[in-house]
Every structure is written in structure tokens, then in C-alpha cells.
């Protein structure tokens, strides 16, 4: 139904719900394979909503999100509905749709309400990443996929400053492809929220995208291999072992922060002056 976009016949749907508990006898590997195909389907969000009682059989943590209100100007849906809407808002890539399925799963456990009746969900990305890691382990996901989805979840609510330094640090840590997907994730999340500041949020993402393009076009120094110095240069300065790695990291940080130019002589002077401080 999700992939081919058709409605399930009523009696068949009733049977699916009646026998949902039998999914506990299906191998985790098979369940995960089918879940990924379903999530990449054209009707994924609708199916997740309509058959939520089936999904909770093998991902009971999702049920914590059912009907959880978000009394906050940024939201117009309960947590689970927001999750389902966000799944539909991103390209049908398995890893990205898994990310959207789990990106806010930690919200109910982090929910607080202030004296004005406004709900807050502080630290929910970290809680969600921990929950997603446990769920994906249970579903026998491979380690690379599991860690990628968890990293996306941890960063999904990260509001990067719209400047080169902030974007460069993020790309230096995660890479250009991760950054591109981070923008897609934030956009999908935003489109599943209320209209409150939506245009401004989307404009912010476009600004970050423009900065990313600038950095790529100017071939900015973002990784150790981009540095104008290497381990041999630091050996010549008398450094050895772990000191070399630490010094190179500090040199890269200096270039990204604008404290040093990516020039061999200047970086050697920068390392000499700052190493050990």
C-alpha cells in the first residue's frame, strides 16, 4: 500500500490489525527490510498514521509519541503526527526516512511545561539518538547505518549560525554529504511544523546552503588533508606520536576559526606558538 499507493481492503486491514502481534515471530532482519521499503514508499506517512497500532508491535517506543500534544507555537501536530508528516517531507532515501521516523522519538521523555503552559523538549535529539540506537540494534541494522541515523538525529535540531566559521566547523566534522542531508532533514522537520516563522526558517536553510557552496567553490581548508602542513613538518619541529595528531587538529582549528592562514610558514609558526597551551 505504501509503495504502490493503493488502499487496503477493509477486511484485510482488519486482519492485519488483528494479527499484528504475530510480527513478534518474524525475524528482525525481515521486519527491518520490509520497514525500510515501506518508509521509502509514496504513502509512507499515511500508512504510519493509519496502522500505528501495528508499528508499535515491533517499535513500542513509537507508542510513547501517540497523541502527545506539543503546546508550542512552532508546532500544530502531536508528536507522532509530526513524525509521520516529516517522513513524507523528505526524499525517499532509506536512511533519511529512518532518521525522520526516529528524529523526535525522544520528545515525550524530555517534555516539560512552563508556567505559561508552553511545552519544551530540551535535549530530545540526544535522547532520541539513544533510543534509535537501541531500536536499530534490536532490528539488526548494520553498524554504519545505525551510527549514521543516530548522528543525523543528534544534529537535526542544531541551529547553525549563518556564517562561514560555523558551517565550516560542521562540515569539517561531518563532511559535505552529511551537511547536505542535514539541510534536507531540517527542511522536512520545518515543513511538518506550524507556519510560525516557517518562511524565516526556510530562508535560514537557504543561507546555510549558499555558505556551503561558497566553501566548496573556494576549496576551503576543512580537513587535515587540506592543511598546508603535515606530520613530516611537525616531526621536524621535534613533535612525535600523539603530539603530531593533536598539533594538526589545532592547526586545522586555527585555519577554520580564522586565526591562521592555510600557509605552510604561517601554520608552522602558529603550531610553534600555540602547541602545549
Coordinates of C-alpha atoms in Angstrom, one line a residue:
X1 CA 0.0 0.0 0.0
X2 CA 2.8 2.4 0.9
X3 CA 4.9 1.7 -2.2
X4 CA 2.2 1.2 -4.8
X5 CA -0.3 3.8 -3.4
X6 CA -3.5 1.8 -3.0
X7 CA -6.0 1.4 -0.2
X8 CA -6.0 -1.9 1.7
X9 CA -9.4 -3.6 1.5
X10 CA -11.3 -3.3 4.8
X11 CA -11.4 -6.9 5.9
X12 CA -7.7 -7.3 5.0
X13 CA -6.9 -4.2 7.1
X14 CA -8.9 -5.7 10.0
X15 CA -7.0 -8.9 9.7
X16 CA -3.7 -7.0 9.6
X17 CA -4.6 -5.3 12.9
X18 CA -6.0 -8.5 14.5
X19 CA -2.9 -10.5 13.7
X20 CA -0.3 -7.7 14.3
X21 CA 1.2 -9.5 17.3
X22 CA 2.3 -12.3 15.1
X23 CA 5.0 -9.9 13.8
X24 CA 6.9 -10.9 17.0
X25 CA 7.6 -14.3 15.4
X26 CA 9.1 -12.8 12.3
X27 CA 12.9 -12.3 12.2
X28 CA 14.1 -8.8 13.0
X29 CA 16.1 -8.8 9.8
X30 CA 12.9 -9.4 7.7
X31 CA 10.9 -6.8 9.6
X32 CA 13.6 -4.2 9.1
X33 CA 13.9 -4.9 5.4
X34 CA 10.2 -4.5 5.0
X35 CA 10.1 -1.4 7.2
X36 CA 12.7 0.3 5.0
X37 CA 10.8 -0.5 1.8
X38 CA 7.6 0.8 3.4
X39 CA 9.3 4.0 4.6
X40 CA 10.6 4.7 1.1
X41 CA 7.0 4.4 -0.3
X42 CA 4.8 7.2 -1.7
X43 CA 2.2 6.8 1.1
X44 CA 4.6 6.1 4.0
X45 CA 3.3 8.9 6.2
X46 CA -0.3 7.9 5.8
X47 CA 0.4 4.2 6.5
X48 CA 2.4 5.1 9.6
X49 CA -0.6 7.0 10.9
X50 CA -3.3 4.6 9.9
X51 CA -1.6 1.5 11.1
X52 CA 0.2 2.9 14.1
X53 CA -1.1 0.1 16.3
X54 CA 0.8 -2.4 14.0
X55 CA 4.1 -0.5 14.1
X56 CA 4.1 -0.3 17.9
X57 CA 4.3 -4.1 18.0
X58 CA 7.9 -4.1 16.9
X59 CA 8.8 -0.5 17.8
X60 CA 6.9 0.0 21.1
X61 CA 8.8 3.3 21.7
X62 CA 6.7 4.9 18.9
X63 CA 3.5 4.5 21.0
X64 CA 5.1 6.9 23.6
X65 CA 4.6 9.6 20.9
X66 CA 0.9 8.8 20.1
X67 CA -1.3 11.8 20.9
X68 CA 1.4 13.7 22.8
X69 CA 0.4 17.3 22.4
X70 CA 3.0 20.0 21.6
X71 CA 1.7 23.1 23.1
X72 CA 4.3 25.3 21.4
X73 CA 3.9 28.0 18.7
X74 CA 6.3 26.1 16.5
X75 CA 4.0 23.0 16.3
X76 CA 0.5 22.2 15.1
X77 CA 0.5 18.4 15.4
X78 CA 1.0 15.9 18.2
X79 CA 4.5 14.3 18.2
X80 CA 3.6 11.2 16.3
X81 CA 1.6 13.0 13.6
X82 CA 4.5 15.4 13.2
X83 CA 6.9 12.5 12.8
X84 CA 4.7 10.9 10.1
X85 CA 4.4 14.2 8.2
X86 CA 8.1 14.7 8.3
X87 CA 8.7 11.3 6.8
X88 CA 6.7 12.4 3.7
X89 CA 8.6 15.7 3.5
X90 CA 12.0 14.2 2.7
X91 CA 13.3 12.3 -0.3
X92 CA 12.6 8.6 -0.3
X93 CA 16.0 7.6 0.9
X94 CA 16.0 4.7 3.5
X95 CA 18.5 6.3 5.9
X96 CA 16.8 9.8 5.7
X97 CA 13.4 8.4 6.2
X98 CA 14.5 6.3 9.2
X99 CA 16.0 9.4 10.6
X100 CA 12.7 11.2 10.3
X101 CA 10.8 8.3 11.8
X102 CA 13.0 8.5 14.9
X103 CA 14.1 12.1 15.0
X104 CA 11.6 13.2 17.7
X105 CA 11.0 9.9 19.3
X106 CA 12.8 11.2 22.5
X107 CA 10.4 14.1 22.9
X108 CA 7.8 12.5 25.3
X109 CA 10.6 11.6 27.7
X110 CA 12.0 15.1 27.6
X111 CA 8.7 17.0 27.7
X112 CA 8.4 19.8 30.3
X113 CA 5.7 22.5 30.5
X114 CA 6.5 26.0 31.8
X115 CA 4.3 28.3 33.9
X116 CA 2.7 29.7 30.7
X117 CA 1.6 26.2 29.6
X118 CA 4.1 26.1 26.8
X119 CA 5.8 22.7 26.2
X120 CA 9.6 22.3 25.8
X121 CA 11.6 19.3 24.7
X122 CA 15.2 20.1 25.8
X123 CA 17.9 17.6 24.9
X124 CA 15.4 15.5 22.9
X125 CA 17.9 14.9 20.0
X126 CA 20.3 13.2 22.3
X127 CA 17.5 11.1 24.0
X128 CA 16.2 10.3 20.5
X129 CA 19.6 9.2 19.2
X130 CA 20.0 6.8 22.2
X131 CA 16.5 5.4 21.7
X132 CA 17.1 5.0 17.9
X133 CA 20.4 3.2 18.5
X134 CA 18.6 0.7 20.8
X135 CA 15.7 0.2 18.3
X136 CA 18.0 -0.2 15.3
X137 CA 20.2 -2.7 17.2
X138 CA 17.1 -4.7 18.0
X139 CA 16.2 -4.6 14.3
X140 CA 19.7 -5.9 13.4
X141 CA 20.6 -2.8 11.5
X142 CA 24.3 -2.7 10.4
X143 CA 26.5 -0.5 12.5
X144 CA 27.3 2.0 9.8
X145 CA 23.6 2.7 9.1
X146 CA 22.8 2.8 12.8
X147 CA 25.5 5.3 13.6
X148 CA 24.7 7.5 10.6
X149 CA 21.0 7.7 11.5
X150 CA 21.9 8.4 15.2
X151 CA 24.3 11.2 14.1
X152 CA 21.6 12.8 11.9
X153 CA 19.2 12.7 14.8
X154 CA 21.7 14.3 17.2
X155 CA 22.3 17.1 14.7
X156 CA 18.7 17.6 13.4
X157 CA 17.8 20.4 15.8
X158 CA 21.3 22.1 15.6
X159 CA 20.6 25.7 14.6
X160 CA 23.9 26.6 12.9
X161 CA 24.9 30.3 12.8
X162 CA 24.8 31.7 9.3
X163 CA 28.5 32.3 8.9
X164 CA 31.4 30.6 7.3
X165 CA 33.1 29.6 10.6
X166 CA 30.0 27.8 11.9
X167 CA 29.3 26.0 8.6
X168 CA 33.0 25.2 8.1
X169 CA 33.3 23.6 11.6
X170 CA 30.2 21.5 10.9
X171 CA 31.4 20.3 7.5
X172 CA 34.9 19.7 8.9
X173 CA 33.3 17.4 11.5
X174 CA 30.8 15.6 9.2
X175 CA 31.6 16.2 5.6
X176 CA 29.7 17.9 2.7
X177 CA 27.3 15.0 2.0
X178 CA 26.2 14.9 5.7
X179 CA 25.7 18.6 5.6
X180 CA 23.5 18.4 2.5
X181 CA 21.4 15.7 4.2
X182 CA 21.3 17.8 7.4
X183 CA 19.7 20.6 5.4
X184 CA 17.1 18.2 3.9
X185 CA 16.3 16.8 7.4
X186 CA 15.8 20.3 8.9
X187 CA 13.7 21.3 5.9
X188 CA 11.5 18.2 6.3
X189 CA 11.2 18.9 10.0
X190 CA 10.2 22.5 9.4
X191 CA 7.6 21.7 6.8
X192 CA 5.9 19.4 9.4
X193 CA 5.7 22.2 11.9
X194 CA 3.3 25.2 12.2
X195 CA 3.5 28.3 10.0
X196 CA 5.1 30.2 12.9
X197 CA 8.3 31.7 11.4
X198 CA 8.3 29.0 8.7
X199 CA 9.4 31.3 5.9
X200 CA 12.3 32.6 8.1
X201 CA 13.4 29.1 9.0
X202 CA 13.4 28.0 5.3
X203 CA 15.3 31.2 4.4
X204 CA 17.9 30.3 7.1
X205 CA 18.4 27.0 5.4
X206 CA 18.9 28.6 2.0
X207 CA 21.5 30.9 3.6
X208 CA 23.4 28.0 5.0
X209 CA 23.2 26.2 1.6
X210 CA 24.8 29.3 0.0
X211 CA 27.6 29.4 2.5
X212 CA 28.3 25.7 1.9
X213 CA 28.5 26.4 -1.9
X214 CA 31.0 29.2 -1.2
X215 CA 33.2 27.0 0.9
X216 CA 33.2 24.3 -1.8
X217 CA 33.9 26.7 -4.6
X218 CA 36.8 28.3 -2.8
X219 CA 38.2 24.9 -1.8
X220 CA 38.3 25.9 1.8
X221 CA 40.6 24.0 4.2
X222 CA 38.2 21.8 6.1
X223 CA 40.1 18.6 6.8
X224 CA 43.6 17.6 7.8
X225 CA 44.5 16.6 4.3
X226 CA 43.7 20.1 3.2
X227 CA 46.3 21.6 5.5
X228 CA 49.4 23.1 4.1
X229 CA 51.5 21.2 6.7
X230 CA 51.7 17.5 7.5
X231 CA 53.2 15.1 10.0
X232 CA 56.7 15.4 8.5
X233 CA 56.7 19.2 9.1
X234 CA 55.8 18.6 12.8
X235 CA 58.4 15.8 13.1
X236 CA 60.9 18.4 12.1
X237 CA 59.7 20.7 14.9
X238 CA 60.5 17.9 17.4
X239 CA 57.0 16.6 17.9
X240 CA 56.2 12.9 17.9
X241 CA 53.5 10.4 18.5
X242 CA 50.1 11.7 19.6
X243 CA 51.6 15.2 19.8
X244 CA 51.6 15.4 16.0
X245 CA 47.9 14.5 15.7
X246 CA 46.9 17.0 18.4
X247 CA 49.0 19.7 16.7
X248 CA 47.5 19.1 13.3
X249 CA 44.0 19.3 14.8
X250 CA 44.9 22.6 16.4
X251 CA 46.3 23.9 13.2
X252 CA 43.1 23.0 11.4
X253 CA 41.0 24.6 14.1
X254 CA 43.2 27.7 13.7
X255 CA 42.5 27.9 10.0
X256 CA 38.8 27.3 10.3
X257 CA 38.5 29.9 13.1
X258 CA 40.4 32.5 11.0
X259 CA 43.3 32.7 13.5
X260 CA 45.8 31.4 10.8
X261 CA 46.0 31.3 7.1
X262 CA 46.5 27.9 5.4
X263 CA 50.1 28.7 4.5
X264 CA 53.0 26.4 5.4
X265 CA 55.2 29.0 7.1
X266 CA 52.3 30.6 9.0
X267 CA 51.0 27.3 10.2
X268 CA 54.4 26.2 11.4
X269 CA 54.7 29.5 13.3
X270 CA 51.1 29.0 14.6
X271 CA 51.8 25.5 15.9
X272 CA 55.1 26.6 17.4
X273 CA 53.4 29.4 19.2
X274 CA 50.3 27.6 20.4
X275 CA 51.2 23.9 20.9
X276 CA 51.1 23.0 24.5
X277 CA 48.9 25.9 25.5

